[in-house]
Short mmCIF file of C-alpha atoms in Angstrom, two decimals:
data_model
loop_
_atom_site.label_atom_id
_atom_site.label_comp_id
_atom_site.label_asym_id
_atom_site.label_seq_id
_atom_site.Cartn_x
_atom_site.Cartn_y
_atom_site.Cartn_z
CA MET Y 1 -5.41 -6.90 22.99
CA SER Y 2 -5.19 -10.70 23.11
CA VAL Y 3 -5.12 -13.21 19.72
CA LYS Y 4 -8.86 -14.54 20.97
CA ILE Y 5 -9.94 -11.02 21.35
CA ALA Y 6 -8.42 -10.31 18.20
CA THR Y 7 -9.86 -12.86 16.34
CA TRP Y 8 -13.49 -11.78 17.34
CA PHE Y 9 -13.58 -8.66 16.62
CA GLU Y 10 -11.58 -10.11 13.11
CA ARG Y 11 -15.23 -12.32 12.76
CA MET Y 12 -17.28 -9.71 14.07
CA LYS Y 13 -15.66 -7.48 11.18
CA GLY Y 14 -16.79 -9.65 8.61
CA THR Y 15 -20.79 -10.07 10.12
CA TYR Y 16 -23.42 -8.15 7.97
CA TRP Y 17 -25.52 -7.17 10.48
CA LEU Y 18 -23.39 -5.46 13.66
CA ILE Y 19 -23.28 -2.53 12.57
CA PRO Y 20 -27.05 -1.43 10.96
CA ALA Y 21 -28.12 -3.08 14.72
CA LEU Y 22 -25.60 -0.64 15.94
CA MET Y 23 -27.19 1.91 14.09
CA VAL Y 24 -31.12 0.94 14.87
CA THR Y 25 -30.19 0.46 18.93
CA SER Y 26 -28.92 4.24 18.33
CA SER Y 27 -32.36 5.07 16.58
CA ILE Y 28 -34.53 3.14 19.55
CA LEU Y 29 -32.08 5.60 21.60
CA LEU Y 30 -32.13 8.89 20.28
CA SER Y 31 -36.29 8.43 19.54
CA PHE Y 32 -36.18 8.25 23.96
CA ILE Y 33 -34.22 11.38 24.85
CA THR Y 34 -35.82 13.07 21.95
CA VAL Y 35 -39.07 12.27 22.89
CA HIS Y 36 -38.23 13.21 26.76
CA LEU Y 37 -37.35 16.73 25.77
CA ASP Y 38 -39.54 17.08 23.03
CA ARG Y 39 -42.03 16.41 27.11
CA THR Y 40 -39.49 18.69 29.01
CA GLY Y 41 -38.49 21.14 27.16
CA PRO Y 42 -39.69 24.63 26.69
CA PRO Y 43 -43.44 24.94 25.00
CA GLY Y 44 -43.66 26.10 21.95
CA LEU Y 45 -39.46 26.64 21.20
CA LEU Y 46 -40.12 24.92 17.67
CA ALA Y 47 -43.33 26.77 17.15
CA ARG Y 48 -40.78 29.80 16.12
CA LEU Y 49 -39.32 27.54 13.04
CA GLY Y 50 -42.49 28.62 11.44
CA TRP Y 51 -42.65 25.56 8.62
CA ILE Y 52 -40.66 23.07 10.58
CA ALA Y 53 -43.24 22.97 13.75
CA VAL Y 54 -46.27 20.67 13.10
CA GLU Y 55 -49.49 20.88 15.21
CA ASP Y 56 -51.89 18.68 14.22
CA PRO Y 57 -51.45 15.56 15.93
CA ASP Y 58 -52.57 13.79 12.44
CA GLY Y 59 -50.39 15.98 10.38
CA GLY Y 60 -46.86 14.74 12.41
CA ARG Y 61 -48.57 10.95 12.09
CA ALA Y 62 -49.32 10.81 8.77
CA PHE Y 63 -44.91 12.62 7.96
CA LEU Y 64 -44.09 9.94 9.93
CA SER Y 65 -46.39 7.45 8.59
CA VAL Y 66 -44.54 8.45 5.42
CA VAL Y 67 -41.44 8.20 6.20
CA ALA Y 68 -41.45 4.93 7.54
CA GLY Y 69 -43.19 3.13 5.05
CA SER Y 70 -40.54 4.59 2.41
CA MET Y 71 -37.74 3.45 3.59
CA ILE Y 72 -38.64 -0.33 4.85
CA SER Y 73 -39.57 -0.23 1.22
CA THR Y 74 -36.34 1.30 0.45
CA THR Y 75 -34.44 -1.30 2.92
CA GLY Y 76 -35.88 -3.71 0.78
CA ILE Y 77 -35.09 -2.81 -2.57
CA THR Y 78 -31.87 -1.64 -1.22
CA PHE Y 79 -31.18 -6.12 0.04
CA SER Y 80 -32.52 -6.92 -2.98
CA ILE Y 81 -29.92 -5.47 -4.82
CA THR Y 82 -26.69 -5.95 -2.41
CA ILE Y 83 -27.83 -10.03 -3.00
CA ALA Y 84 -28.10 -9.54 -6.90
CA SER Y 85 -24.85 -8.25 -6.61
CA LEU Y 86 -23.59 -10.43 -3.99
CA VAL Y 87 -24.60 -13.83 -6.65
CA SER Y 88 -23.18 -11.67 -9.87
CA ALA Y 89 -19.83 -11.34 -7.48
CA SER Y 90 -19.43 -15.09 -6.58
CA SER Y 91 -20.41 -16.00 -10.19
CA GLN Y 92 -17.34 -13.52 -12.30
CA LEU Y 93 -14.51 -13.18 -9.32
CA GLY Y 94 -15.24 -16.66 -7.56
CA PRO Y 95 -17.63 -17.07 -3.64
CA ARG Y 96 -14.41 -16.20 -1.69
CA VAL Y 97 -14.71 -12.94 -2.62
CA LEU Y 98 -18.14 -12.59 -0.87
CA ASN Y 99 -16.66 -12.26 2.41
CA ASN Y 100 -15.02 -8.70 0.83
CA PHE Y 101 -18.37 -7.75 0.09
CA LEU Y 102 -19.81 -8.45 3.83
CA ARG Y 103 -17.27 -6.73 4.80
CA ASP Y 104 -17.94 -3.58 3.20
CA ARG Y 105 -18.63 -0.43 5.45
CA GLY Y 106 -20.73 2.16 2.67
CA ASN Y 107 -23.45 -1.05 2.07
CA GLN Y 108 -23.83 -1.49 5.67
CA LEU Y 109 -23.54 2.11 6.85
CA VAL Y 110 -26.33 1.99 4.06
CA LEU Y 111 -27.99 -0.45 5.44
CA GLY Y 112 -28.13 1.03 8.68
CA THR Y 113 -28.99 4.56 7.40
CA LEU Y 114 -32.53 3.03 6.26
CA THR Y 115 -33.25 0.74 9.28
CA ALA Y 116 -31.96 3.25 11.61
CA THR Y 117 -34.33 5.98 9.90
CA TYR Y 118 -37.63 3.35 10.11
CA THR Y 119 -37.11 2.95 13.48
CA PHE Y 120 -36.72 6.20 14.81
CA CYS Y 121 -39.78 7.14 12.98
CA LEU Y 122 -42.21 4.67 14.19
CA PHE Y 123 -40.92 4.95 17.51
CA VAL Y 124 -41.62 8.58 17.05
CA LEU Y 125 -44.83 7.63 15.62
CA LYS Y 126 -46.11 5.87 18.66
CA SER Y 127 -45.33 9.23 21.09
CA ILE Y 128 -47.95 11.61 19.51
CA ASN Y 129 -51.09 11.60 21.77
CA SER Y 130 -54.01 13.30 19.67
CA THR Y 131 -56.38 13.23 22.92
CA PRO Y 132 -58.61 15.95 23.64
CA GLY Y 133 -56.92 17.40 26.31
CA GLU Y 134 -53.71 15.97 26.17
CA VAL Y 135 -52.29 16.89 22.76
CA PHE Y 136 -48.54 15.99 22.20
CA VAL Y 137 -46.94 15.83 18.99
CA PRO Y 138 -43.26 15.76 19.43
CA ASN Y 139 -41.58 18.75 17.36
CA LEU Y 140 -38.71 18.24 17.99
CA SER Y 141 -38.19 13.99 17.08
CA ILE Y 142 -40.10 15.29 13.80
CA THR Y 143 -37.54 17.31 13.37
CA ILE Y 144 -34.59 14.44 14.09
CA SER Y 145 -36.66 12.92 11.68
CA ILE Y 146 -36.92 14.85 8.87
CA VAL Y 147 -32.44 14.78 8.74
CA LEU Y 148 -32.27 11.49 8.79
CA THR Y 149 -34.70 11.26 6.48
CA ILE Y 150 -32.15 13.44 4.08
CA PHE Y 151 -29.94 11.49 4.70
CA SER Y 152 -31.60 8.34 3.87
CA LEU Y 153 -31.69 9.88 0.44
CA ALA Y 154 -28.30 10.79 0.49
CA ALA Y 155 -27.10 7.25 1.71
CA LEU Y 156 -29.19 5.97 -1.28
CA VAL Y 157 -27.39 8.07 -3.68
CA TYR Y 158 -23.97 7.07 -1.96
CA PHE Y 159 -24.99 3.21 -2.98
CA PHE Y 160 -26.25 3.37 -5.86
CA HIS Y 161 -22.96 4.99 -7.07
CA HIS Y 162 -20.78 2.37 -4.52
CA ILE Y 163 -22.71 -1.04 -5.64
CA SER Y 164 -21.79 -0.50 -9.22
CA THR Y 165 -18.26 0.30 -9.26
CA SER Y 166 -17.25 -2.29 -6.42
CA LEU Y 167 -18.74 -4.53 -9.10
CA GLN Y 168 -16.15 -3.84 -11.30
CA ALA Y 169 -12.76 -6.04 -11.48
CA ASP Y 170 -10.65 -4.30 -11.68
CA TYR Y 171 -11.77 -1.82 -9.03
CA VAL Y 172 -12.21 -5.46 -6.80
CA ILE Y 173 -8.24 -6.59 -7.73
CA ALA Y 174 -6.82 -3.00 -6.26
CA GLN Y 175 -8.58 -3.42 -3.63
CA ILE Y 176 -7.82 -7.08 -2.25
CA GLY Y 177 -3.94 -5.59 -3.85
CA GLU Y 178 -4.42 -2.97 -1.86
CA GLU Y 179 -5.66 -5.37 1.51
CA LEU Y 180 -2.49 -7.32 0.59
CA THR Y 181 0.34 -5.02 0.96
CA ARG Y 182 -1.27 -4.30 4.03
CA ALA Y 183 -1.57 -7.74 5.53
CA ILE Y 184 2.41 -8.19 4.58
CA GLU Y 185 2.88 -4.68 6.33
CA HIS Y 186 1.47 -5.53 9.13
CA LEU Y 187 2.41 -8.62 9.63
CA PHE Y 188 6.77 -9.07 8.80
CA PRO Y 189 6.35 -4.96 10.15
CA GLU Y 190 10.62 -5.67 10.03
CA LYS Y 191 12.68 -4.41 6.96
CA MET Y 192 16.38 -6.47 5.70
CA ARG Y 193 18.76 -3.90 6.42
CA TYR Y 194 21.22 -6.44 3.73
CA ARG Y 195 20.92 -8.45 1.02
CA SER Y 196 23.28 -10.43 3.02
CA LEU Y 197 21.25 -11.32 5.84
CA GLN Y 198 20.01 -15.11 6.82
CA GLN Y 199 17.88 -15.17 9.65
CA LYS Y 200 19.02 -17.91 12.29
CA LEU Y 201 18.83 -19.65 15.87
CA LEU Y 202 20.30 -17.25 17.99
CA ARG Y 203 22.40 -20.21 19.08
CA GLU Y 204 22.75 -23.79 17.34
CA GLU Y 205 23.08 -25.55 20.78
CA ASP Y 206 19.66 -24.01 21.36
CA LEU Y 207 17.99 -27.23 19.27
CA PRO Y 208 18.45 -30.14 21.67
CA GLU Y 209 19.57 -33.57 19.48
CA TYR Y 210 16.13 -35.10 21.22
CA LEU Y 211 14.15 -32.21 18.40
CA SER Y 212 14.59 -34.96 15.33
CA ASP Y 213 13.03 -37.40 16.49
CA GLU Y 214 9.45 -38.56 17.13
CA GLY Y 215 9.12 -39.38 20.76
CA GLY Y 216 7.90 -36.58 21.62
CA GLN Y 217 4.22 -35.50 23.60
CA LYS Y 218 1.24 -35.13 20.78
CA ILE Y 219 -0.84 -33.09 21.12
CA LYS Y 220 -3.79 -33.34 19.34
CA SER Y 221 -7.11 -31.38 18.23
CA SER Y 222 -10.51 -32.12 19.87
CA SER Y 223 -11.52 -30.50 16.50
CA SER Y 224 -11.83 -29.58 12.69
CA GLY Y 225 -10.99 -26.40 10.88
CA TYR Y 226 -8.64 -24.14 9.62
CA LEU Y 227 -6.27 -22.12 11.78
CA GLN Y 228 -7.51 -18.71 11.99
CA ALA Y 229 -4.56 -17.53 14.06
CA LEU Y 230 -2.00 -19.05 16.49
CA ASP Y 231 -1.23 -17.77 20.53
CA VAL Y 232 2.26 -17.83 20.32
CA ASP Y 233 2.25 -15.38 23.62
CA THR Y 234 0.74 -18.41 25.44
CA LEU Y 235 2.35 -20.85 24.51
CA VAL Y 236 5.44 -19.69 25.03
CA VAL Y 237 4.54 -18.72 28.67
CA ILE Y 238 2.98 -22.54 29.25
CA ALA Y 239 6.65 -23.81 27.83
CA GLU Y 240 8.15 -21.57 30.67
CA GLU Y 241 6.29 -22.37 33.45
CA ASN Y 242 6.65 -25.94 32.90
CA GLU Y 243 9.93 -26.49 31.46
CA LEU Y 244 9.29 -27.57 27.87
CA LEU Y 245 10.25 -27.42 24.17
CA MET Y 246 6.73 -27.25 22.03
CA ARG Y 247 6.66 -27.67 18.22
CA THR Y 248 3.72 -26.76 16.60
CA GLU Y 249 2.38 -28.46 13.77
CA LEU Y 250 -0.06 -26.13 11.53
CA ARG Y 251 0.25 -22.55 10.54
CA PRO Y 252 -2.55 -19.99 9.97
CA GLY Y 253 -4.39 -21.36 7.38
CA GLU Y 254 -3.83 -24.89 7.16
CA PHE Y 255 -6.57 -26.90 8.34
CA THR Y 256 -6.61 -29.89 10.25
CA ALA Y 257 -8.58 -33.03 11.58
CA GLU Y 258 -9.90 -34.21 14.28
CA GLU Y 259 -6.91 -36.42 16.25
CA ASN Y 260 -4.32 -34.74 14.30
CA THR Y 261 -0.95 -33.86 15.54
CA LEU Y 262 -1.10 -29.48 16.52
CA LEU Y 263 1.64 -29.57 18.97
CA THR Y 264 4.66 -31.94 19.81
CA ILE Y 265 6.56 -31.69 23.29
CA TRP Y 266 9.47 -32.32 24.37
CA PRO Y 267 10.53 -33.96 26.56
CA SER Y 268 7.69 -36.07 26.45
CA LYS Y 269 5.92 -36.97 29.91
CA GLU Y 270 2.34 -37.08 30.69
CA ILE Y 271 -0.01 -34.29 30.14
CA PRO Y 272 -1.80 -33.07 32.55
CA GLN Y 273 -5.83 -32.68 31.52
CA GLU Y 274 -6.65 -29.12 32.03
CA LEU Y 275 -3.37 -27.97 30.90
CA LYS Y 276 -3.72 -30.07 27.13
CA LYS Y 277 -6.96 -28.40 26.31
CA ARG Y 278 -5.25 -24.76 27.88
CA MET Y 279 -2.58 -25.32 25.03
CA GLU Y 280 -5.25 -27.09 22.32
CA GLY Y 281 -6.98 -23.05 22.67
CA SER Y 282 -4.12 -21.97 22.10
CA PHE Y 283 -4.64 -23.24 18.33
CA ILE Y 284 -8.21 -21.10 16.86
CA LEU Y 285 -10.16 -23.25 14.62
CA GLY Y 286 -13.31 -22.61 12.60
CA ASP Y 287 -14.94 -23.28 9.58
CA GLN Y 288 -12.92 -20.82 7.41
CA ARG Y 289 -9.91 -18.63 7.11
CA LEU Y 290 -9.27 -15.60 8.50
CA ARG Y 291 -7.13 -12.27 7.51
CA ILE Y 292 -5.78 -11.49 11.50
CA GLN Y 293 -2.41 -14.45 10.69
CA ASP Y 294 -2.91 -15.54 7.21
CA VAL Y 295 -1.23 -13.24 4.51
CA GLU Y 296 -1.98 -16.42 1.91
CA TYR Y 297 -5.97 -15.43 2.58
CA HIS Y 298 -5.83 -12.43 0.19
CA LEU Y 299 -3.51 -13.71 -2.04
CA ASN Y 300 -5.93 -16.56 -2.85
CA GLN Y 301 -8.53 -14.81 -3.65
CA LEU Y 302 -6.32 -12.58 -6.53
CA ILE Y 303 -5.77 -16.20 -8.00
CA GLU Y 304 -8.69 -16.89 -7.17
CA ILE Y 305 -9.89 -14.92 -9.14
CA ALA Y 306 -7.13 -15.30 -12.37
CA LEU Y 307 -7.90 -18.53 -12.71
CA ARG Y 308 -11.92 -18.61 -13.15
CA ALA Y 309 -10.70 -15.85 -15.27
CA LEU Y 310 -8.86 -17.68 -17.26
CA SER Y 311 -11.11 -20.67 -17.37
CA THR Y 312 -12.98 -22.09 -20.50
CA GLY Y 313 -16.38 -20.26 -20.16
CA ILE Y 314 -15.05 -16.76 -19.09
CA ASN Y 315 -11.93 -16.22 -21.20
CA ASP Y 316 -10.77 -12.89 -19.78
CA PRO Y 317 -6.94 -13.73 -19.90
CA LEU Y 318 -6.91 -9.91 -18.96
CA THR Y 319 -8.38 -9.79 -15.22
CA ALA Y 320 -6.21 -11.91 -15.17
CA MET Y 321 -2.87 -10.12 -15.98
CA SER Y 322 -4.24 -7.39 -13.79
CA CYS Y 323 -3.99 -9.65 -10.30
CA VAL Y 324 -0.22 -10.82 -11.60
CA ASP Y 325 0.21 -7.29 -11.68
CA GLN Y 326 -1.25 -6.87 -8.10
CA ILE Y 327 0.15 -10.36 -6.67
CA SER Y 328 4.13 -9.42 -7.89
CA ALA Y 329 2.94 -5.28 -6.51
CA ALA Y 330 2.57 -7.47 -3.67
CA LEU Y 331 5.52 -9.29 -3.30
CA SER Y 332 7.64 -6.86 -4.03
CA GLN Y 333 7.36 -5.78 -0.36
CA LEU Y 334 7.73 -8.77 0.71
CA MET Y 335 11.11 -9.21 -0.96
CA GLU Y 336 11.75 -6.84 1.16
CA ARG Y 337 10.98 -7.77 4.67
CA SER Y 338 11.88 -10.41 7.34
CA ILE Y 339 9.89 -13.60 7.93
CA PRO Y 340 10.01 -15.29 11.21
CA THR Y 341 11.12 -18.23 10.98
CA GLY Y 342 9.67 -19.50 14.47
CA TYR Y 343 12.16 -19.48 16.92
CA ASN Y 344 10.69 -18.45 20.12
CA TYR Y 345 12.65 -17.97 22.78
CA ASN Y 346 11.22 -16.68 25.87
CA SER Y 347 12.79 -13.54 28.38
CA ASN Y 348 16.30 -15.02 29.74
CA GLU Y 349 16.56 -15.75 26.57
CA LYS Y 350 15.80 -19.51 25.82
CA LEU Y 351 14.64 -21.96 23.27
CA ARG Y 352 10.14 -23.02 24.38
CA LEU Y 353 8.30 -22.71 20.75
CA ILE Y 354 9.43 -23.23 17.43
CA THR Y 355 6.25 -22.65 15.19
CA LYS Y 356 5.44 -24.10 11.18
CA PRO Y 357 7.75 -21.34 9.25
CA LEU Y 358 6.23 -19.97 6.47
CA THR Y 359 9.63 -18.76 3.59
CA PHE Y 360 9.29 -17.32 0.31
CA THR Y 361 9.85 -19.98 -1.60
CA ASP Y 362 6.60 -20.91 -0.10
CA ILE Y 363 4.81 -17.86 -1.44
CA ILE Y 364 6.62 -16.78 -4.28
CA GLU Y 365 5.08 -20.94 -5.61
CA LYS Y 366 1.77 -20.10 -4.40
CA SER Y 367 1.67 -17.33 -6.23
CA PHE Y 368 2.93 -18.54 -9.46
CA ASN Y 369 2.15 -21.98 -10.38
CA GLN Y 370 -1.51 -22.40 -10.59
CA ILE Y 371 -1.55 -19.19 -12.25
CA ARG Y 372 0.99 -20.12 -14.81
CA ARG Y 373 0.10 -23.71 -14.85
CA ASN Y 374 -3.69 -22.66 -15.82
CA GLY Y 375 -2.74 -19.83 -18.23
CA ALA Y 376 0.11 -21.56 -20.04
CA ASP Y 377 -1.35 -21.54 -23.67
CA SER Y 378 -1.54 -17.72 -23.36
CA VAL Y 379 0.84 -16.11 -24.59
CA SER Y 380 -0.25 -12.45 -22.76
CA VAL Y 381 -0.14 -14.44 -19.56
CA THR Y 382 2.71 -15.61 -20.20
CA VAL Y 383 4.54 -12.77 -20.77
CA ARG Y 384 3.14 -10.68 -17.73
CA LEU Y 385 3.82 -13.11 -15.06
CA LEU Y 386 7.21 -12.88 -17.22
CA GLU Y 387 6.99 -9.28 -16.43
CA GLY Y 388 5.93 -9.28 -12.86
CA ILE Y 389 8.77 -11.27 -11.84
CA GLU Y 390 10.77 -8.06 -13.34
CA LEU Y 391 9.19 -6.20 -11.19
CA ILE Y 392 10.21 -8.14 -8.00
CA ALA Y 393 14.34 -8.80 -9.93
CA PRO Y 394 15.61 -4.93 -7.73
CA HIS Y 395 13.39 -6.51 -4.69
CA ILE Y 396 15.38 -9.29 -3.70
CA ARG Y 397 17.46 -9.00 -0.40
CA THR Y 398 17.98 -13.38 -0.37
CA GLY Y 399 19.84 -16.31 -2.32
CA GLU Y 400 16.14 -18.47 -1.69
CA GLN Y 401 14.16 -16.08 -2.78
CA LYS Y 402 16.72 -14.71 -6.02
CA THR Y 403 16.41 -19.00 -7.05
CA THR Y 404 13.48 -20.17 -6.15
CA LEU Y 405 12.49 -16.51 -9.56
CA ILE Y 406 14.65 -17.73 -11.84
CA ARG Y 407 12.92 -21.35 -11.42
CA GLN Y 408 9.82 -19.62 -11.93
CA ALA Y 409 11.67 -17.88 -14.96
CA ASP Y 410 13.07 -21.02 -16.89
CA ILE Y 411 9.87 -23.47 -15.84
CA LEU Y 412 7.66 -21.09 -17.47
CA LEU Y 413 9.62 -20.66 -20.51
CA ARG Y 414 9.77 -24.49 -20.80
CA GLN Y 415 6.17 -24.50 -20.74
CA SER Y 416 6.22 -21.81 -23.29
CA LYS Y 417 7.96 -23.89 -25.77
CA GLU Y 418 5.44 -27.73 -24.65
CA LYS Y 419 2.24 -25.52 -24.95
CA ILE Y 420 2.36 -22.58 -27.98
CA ARG Y 421 2.86 -23.60 -30.88
CA ASP Y 422 3.17 -20.35 -33.02
CA LYS Y 423 7.09 -19.22 -33.50
CA TYR Y 424 7.08 -15.39 -32.92
CA ASP Y 425 5.06 -15.94 -29.52
CA LYS Y 426 7.51 -18.16 -29.26
CA GLU Y 427 10.15 -15.18 -29.50
CA ILE Y 428 8.50 -12.94 -27.78
CA ILE Y 429 8.30 -14.75 -24.46
CA GLN Y 430 11.75 -15.77 -24.65
CA LYS Y 431 13.24 -12.44 -25.02
CA GLN Y 432 11.08 -11.11 -22.02
CA HIS Y 433 12.42 -14.27 -20.69
CA GLN Y 434 15.72 -12.78 -21.04
CA LYS Y 435 14.99 -9.67 -20.23
CA THR Y 436 13.74 -10.92 -17.35
CA LEU Y 437 16.62 -13.14 -16.30
CA ASN Y 438 18.83 -10.05 -16.29
CA MET Y 439 17.56 -8.24 -14.15
CA LEU Y 440 17.51 -11.51 -11.59
CA THR Y 441 21.08 -11.92 -12.25
CA GLY Y 442 22.11 -8.59 -12.74
#
């Protein structure tokens, strides 16, 4: 699947209307099929089923009217509850969590079931004919509407249970943590086998001397936005076709402004406008970040929840500690995985594209810095951060990882000496710091 198509699908997953719209469309088609079967099927087939059959057109019309009216009223109630839940989640957990609620398949299926039942009843209702001599009661369609009504009641019960569960902070944090772990497994599938493993170029001479010069041809952005995805394969093909070496100046998740550099090209030469558009088209920009190639997407959600929990107005260190637990668990998985250094070769093992790399140091500092600063005066949060580093320690594979984690632990200790006054609390932090260092250096 191409990057552009995958990005489009990712955007569609974040829309609340897609699944309900598909279900409504399916219900309309189903109504046409069942009404057609009612017209062409054996007469009186469902009449043998006794109480299920409806012989009176007015009775069938009344039943479908009641079901349709009930469904549209219930849809309004569930939609109102959903909006109230989104407002509550936004204020308590942060606006970036809203996308998780919009992507929730359970809520989408409930809305789709209710609206599909309403639409089905509406279209079947239109087919009932009470004209003398042309009486038509679609018994099969009415039976299907009964089944859909039962499904709608079950969906409503599920909705009330699901919405009450999905608003709990621990549940939301755990879900984001699971998605972060899955993102790490998807984006970095290759595991490191040895502690001494260090990613390098295939050959040192692959990096030409002119790469450090500022004279390369610059490809500018024609719009502002976040880099949602980067089509690496297309850029490598373009570079190979035109005998170029490219370097991206942006990685997925970063923001760029109009006329900022997206790509630097060597050797510096005049690039046709059509080729420039093709190169720029490999950078998929949007007004918000997407999780498709951005491992920091879910990380930012956990960080935002933790920062809100540590704010003066909320002051909920337990929620922040839960976020630290999930971040630490995800980083434990990441430490064992090989992060691409950004050197992309063609089939002939010739370097064609250098992408802006994401390092372990970047991710570790991103994970801990903001929470550490905002939780500096909280003993429990400081201790939990040290415990998180201790949890990660057995999974370390490189010297870079160890050095960065030791630096974070030392900063936590120094910060606690400056911010925390109680001697007993300082001793607790110092003991945990020593325990963490023993794990890191042992």
